[in-house]
Amino acid sequence: MTSEIQPSAVGVGRPRSERARLAVLEAAADLLIEGGLKSATIECIADRAGVSKVTIYKWWPNRGAVAIDAYFHRYRQTLDFVDTGDVASDLAAQLRLLIDAFSGRAGEVMAELIGQAQTDPGLAATLGSGWLQPRREATAAVLRHAIDRGQIRPDVDVPTLMDQLYAPLYWRLMMRHAPLTDDFAEMIVRNILDGVRSA
Amino acid sequence: MTSEIQPSAVGVGRPRSERARLAVLEAAADLLIEGGLKSATIECIADRAGVSKVTIYKWWPNRGAVAIDAYFHRYRQTLDFVDTGDVASDLAAQLRLLIDAFSGRAGEVMAELIGQAQTDPGLAATLGSGWLQPRREATAAVLRHAIDRGQIRPDVDVPTLMDQLYAPLYWRLMMRHAPLTDDFAEMIVRNILDGVRSA
DNA sequence: TCATTTAGTGAACGACACGTACATTATCAT
DNA sequence: ATGATAATGTACGTGTCGTTCACTAAATGA
């Protein structure tokens, strides 16, 4: 699911050092948590990992790639969907799970990664394929089931619906204009399912 | 509305050069459009503006501050709300206006600014006070009018509703997982007003 | 007129991180 | 042993940052 480079297939020559690989990911994750993306420089990571800069550049193309690998390495959250059949409570539960995962530094670092992706196409690609896309596919499946069960109108555009469910969460994560609370999750789901129009 | 530093109040001493101030903003805006935030370095801006680096550092604290001032200087879009009394069409019109404003490079640069704000507290503050906050206040007023007119349920949380209207737009602007079309604007408004639940 | 005050200039600097090159050493398969 | 590949340490050139310094330019007021 991530783009973590795996040890090269067994063959001739000295094999890739698993110790070095893990040391890099742990050091990078530590630095991300402690000081954010800005302090997770290649030189700092190399230093803390007890590894040569050159070794890092051999396996990762740039700082962003190391950072996102380190993030996923540490926060291997499953965040799995439960599909109980009640789309309202399932969606709210999933939103609460994500809010919980993004509380604290993990959320701030994710915001920084998304931010950095705006000027780093490689990071944007990894973030899209390793985080956004799989999560969107899982959510789409849940919503299509809900449509099949007759809980959601079949004419609703699923991608738009997903954005109205999840984008508010990321938007608050990044702009900090309002807090990410469980209440927020409930209101998002209620608003979008029942609408806000007066009867 | 922006944090553009104005010429110091009249007094003793050489007055601030309006020529230099404008040259910096124009040069920065040009560079932003041509090559994005990364190419709008202080040295490049100074060079193109025909101005000394020191002059820039005298009036702006860092690159992000210049960039956002330059952005607002060039894209002084009004994006005013029309309040015709029909909240559905007013919101859709406003979303379409924003989508239109964000088509092309202006949208990409805004995404980069938001991204940079994740690691630049000063930029985040300027973006919040100079862009997000005034827009949210205007939107909140429109929504409260709609509540007063009985078009929206009075128990709806206005901040959450605003996020469900606008965050999807910014989210697509930044993640590019789906296009920003006028259709998208219509669906957002329709979904949130009427809900997506089957009858 | 002339001192005072503030703004703008150009050149240079140290710091930092980037990404790369080189020679050397380590560890595997055959 | 030999060949292949990985990891290391050191060093380098580049770019950008933000600052310092001495100097010039343009306004005010006595």
GROMACS .gro file of C-alpha atoms in nm, chain A residues 3-172:
model
  170
    3SER     CA    1   0.574   0.295  -0.173
    4GLU     CA    2   0.824   0.163   0.076
    5ILE     CA    3   1.104   0.021  -0.124
    6GLN     CA    4   1.149  -0.341  -0.039
    7PRO     CA    5   1.489  -0.507  -0.019
    8SER     CA    6   1.599  -0.590  -0.369
    9ALA     CA    7   1.516  -0.942  -0.473
   10VAL     CA    8   1.769  -1.196  -0.357
   11GLY     CA    9   2.056  -1.218  -0.596
   12VAL     CA   10   2.420  -1.159  -0.635
   13GLY     CA   11   2.590  -0.886  -0.440
   14ARG     CA   12   2.556  -0.746  -0.092
   15PRO     CA   13   2.190  -0.737   0.004
   16ARG     CA   14   2.019  -0.423   0.120
   17SER     CA   15   2.059  -0.362   0.488
   18GLU     CA   16   1.727  -0.401   0.665
   19ARG     CA   17   1.883  -0.234   0.966
   20ALA     CA   18   1.962   0.078   0.764
   21ARG     CA   19   1.616   0.084   0.607
   22LEU     CA   20   1.437   0.064   0.941
   23ALA     CA   21   1.674   0.310   1.106
   24VAL     CA   22   1.596   0.564   0.836
   25LEU     CA   23   1.219   0.521   0.869
   26GLU     CA   24   1.227   0.538   1.248
   27ALA     CA   25   1.454   0.841   1.251
   28ALA     CA   26   1.243   1.019   0.993
   29ALA     CA   27   0.921   0.942   1.182
   30ASP     CA   28   1.075   1.068   1.506
   31LEU     CA   29   1.185   1.390   1.344
   32LEU     CA   30   0.845   1.439   1.179
   33ILE     CA   31   0.671   1.406   1.513
   34GLU     CA   32   0.919   1.620   1.700
   35GLY     CA   33   0.965   1.908   1.463
   36GLY     CA   34   0.750   1.857   1.158
   37LEU     CA   35   0.845   1.829   0.797
   38LYS     CA   36   1.090   2.116   0.810
   39SER     CA   37   1.314   1.947   1.064
   40ALA     CA   38   1.309   1.612   0.887
   41THR     CA   39   1.592   1.699   0.652
   42ILE     CA   40   1.790   1.430   0.479
   43GLU     CA   41   2.101   1.527   0.669
   44CYS     CA   42   1.925   1.511   1.005
   45ILE     CA   43   1.763   1.179   0.923
   46ALA     CA   44   2.095   1.034   0.811
   47ASP     CA   45   2.260   1.162   1.125
   48ARG     CA   46   2.004   1.026   1.365
   49ALA     CA   47   1.971   0.696   1.182
   50GLY     CA   48   2.346   0.648   1.187
   51VAL     CA   49   2.337   0.605   0.814
   52SER     CA   50   2.506   0.777   0.524
   53LYS     CA   51   2.318   1.039   0.325
   54VAL     CA   52   2.414   0.851   0.013
   55THR     CA   53   2.234   0.541   0.136
   56ILE     CA   54   1.913   0.740   0.170
   57TYR     CA   55   1.945   0.894  -0.173
   58LYS     CA   56   2.003   0.546  -0.312
   59TRP     CA   57   1.660   0.425  -0.203
   60TRP     CA   58   1.443   0.735  -0.193
   61PRO     CA   59   1.429   1.007  -0.456
   62ASN     CA   60   1.381   1.300  -0.216
   63ARG     CA   61   1.281   1.418   0.124
   64GLY     CA   62   0.908   1.392   0.066
   65ALA     CA   63   0.933   1.027  -0.029
   66VAL     CA   64   1.119   0.943   0.290
   67ALA     CA   65   0.871   1.142   0.496
   68ILE     CA   66   0.564   0.974   0.362
   69ASP     CA   67   0.717   0.628   0.388
   70ALA     CA   68   0.812   0.704   0.746
   71TYR     CA   69   0.462   0.832   0.821
   72PHE     CA   70   0.294   0.522   0.685
   73HIS     CA   71   0.555   0.303   0.848
   74ARG     CA   72   0.466   0.440   1.188
   75TYR     CA   73   0.094   0.509   1.149
   76ARG     CA   74  -0.008   0.186   0.986
   77GLN     CA   75  -0.360   0.254   1.101
   78THR     CA   76  -0.606   0.013   0.962
   79LEU     CA   77  -0.902   0.250   0.987
   80ASP     CA   78  -1.109  -0.029   0.842
   81PHE     CA   79  -1.469   0.024   0.758
   82VAL     CA   80  -1.733  -0.164   0.939
   83ASP     CA   81  -2.036  -0.225   0.723
   84THR     CA   82  -2.314  -0.300   0.965
   85GLY     CA   83  -2.590  -0.212   0.725
   86ASP     CA   84  -2.677   0.122   0.880
   87VAL     CA   85  -2.501   0.370   0.659
   88ALA     CA   86  -2.553   0.663   0.896
   89SER     CA   87  -2.381   0.507   1.194
   90ASP     CA   88  -2.114   0.345   0.979
   91LEU     CA   89  -2.015   0.674   0.821
   92ALA     CA   90  -2.018   0.857   1.151
   93ALA     CA   91  -1.803   0.586   1.307
   94GLN     CA   92  -1.556   0.607   1.023
   95LEU     CA   93  -1.535   0.985   1.050
   96ARG     CA   94  -1.482   0.964   1.424
   97LEU     CA   95  -1.207   0.709   1.369
   98LEU     CA   96  -1.031   0.942   1.128
   99ILE     CA   97  -1.074   1.240   1.361
  100ASP     CA   98  -0.926   1.035   1.640
  101ALA     CA   99  -0.634   0.927   1.422
  102PHE     CA  100  -0.568   1.289   1.327
  103SER     CA  101  -0.573   1.421   1.680
  104GLY     CA  102  -0.230   1.522   1.802
  105ARG     CA  103   0.086   1.534   1.600
  106ALA     CA  104  -0.020   1.266   1.352
  107GLY     CA  105  -0.282   1.500   1.217
  108GLU     CA  106  -0.048   1.797   1.198
  109VAL     CA  107   0.207   1.590   1.011
  110MET     CA  108  -0.056   1.469   0.767
  111ALA     CA  109  -0.152   1.831   0.705
  112GLU     CA  110   0.210   1.914   0.638
  113LEU     CA  111   0.243   1.622   0.398
  114ILE     CA  112  -0.066   1.731   0.206
  115GLY     CA  113   0.074   2.082   0.206
  116GLN     CA  114   0.409   1.974   0.076
  117ALA     CA  115   0.238   1.768  -0.193
  118GLN     CA  116   0.117   2.095  -0.347
  119THR     CA  117   0.470   2.167  -0.462
  120ASP     CA  118   0.606   1.813  -0.482
  121PRO     CA  119   0.451   1.601  -0.760
  122GLY     CA  120   0.618   1.284  -0.639
  123LEU     CA  121   0.475   1.327  -0.293
  124ALA     CA  122   0.136   1.409  -0.440
  125ALA     CA  123   0.144   1.087  -0.641
  126THR     CA  124   0.240   0.877  -0.340
  127LEU     CA  125  -0.023   1.043  -0.123
  128GLY     CA  126  -0.285   0.985  -0.389
  129SER     CA  127  -0.207   0.622  -0.457
  130GLY     CA  128  -0.108   0.523  -0.104
  131TRP     CA  129  -0.368   0.706   0.101
  132LEU     CA  130  -0.646   0.888  -0.078
  133GLN     CA  131  -0.727   0.640  -0.352
  134PRO     CA  132  -0.757   0.324  -0.139
  135ARG     CA  133  -0.965   0.510   0.116
  136ARG     CA  134  -1.192   0.653  -0.149
  137GLU     CA  135  -1.243   0.312  -0.301
  138ALA     CA  136  -1.338   0.162   0.032
  139THR     CA  137  -1.579   0.447   0.101
  140ALA     CA  138  -1.728   0.421  -0.246
  141ALA     CA  139  -1.798   0.052  -0.191
  142VAL     CA  140  -1.980   0.125   0.134
  143LEU     CA  141  -2.186   0.399  -0.030
  144ARG     CA  142  -2.276   0.179  -0.327
  145HIS     CA  143  -2.395  -0.088  -0.088
  146ALA     CA  144  -2.610   0.173   0.079
  147ILE     CA  145  -2.754   0.265  -0.258
  148ASP     CA  146  -2.823  -0.102  -0.331
  149ARG     CA  147  -2.999  -0.136   0.002
  150GLY     CA  148  -3.211   0.167  -0.080
  151GLN     CA  149  -3.066   0.390   0.192
  152ILE     CA  150  -2.922   0.645  -0.048
  153ARG     CA  151  -3.080   0.778  -0.365
  154PRO     CA  152  -2.935   0.603  -0.669
  155ASP     CA  153  -2.901   0.928  -0.865
  156VAL     CA  154  -2.651   1.071  -0.617
  157ASP     CA  155  -2.298   1.121  -0.748
  158VAL     CA  156  -2.082   0.910  -0.520
  159PRO     CA  157  -1.754   1.105  -0.564
  160THR     CA  158  -1.928   1.430  -0.474
  161LEU     CA  159  -2.092   1.269  -0.174
  162MET     CA  160  -1.755   1.140  -0.053
  163ASP     CA  161  -1.609   1.488  -0.080
  164GLN     CA  162  -1.892   1.635   0.123
  165LEU     CA  163  -1.831   1.374   0.391
  166TYR     CA  164  -1.454   1.382   0.416
  167ALA     CA  165  -1.330   1.713   0.278
  168PRO     CA  166  -1.470   1.912   0.573
  169LEU     CA  167  -1.254   1.704   0.803
  170TYR     CA  168  -0.932   1.762   0.607
  171TRP     CA  169  -1.024   2.126   0.556
  172ARG     CA  170  -1.049   2.185   0.929
   0.00000   0.00000   0.00000
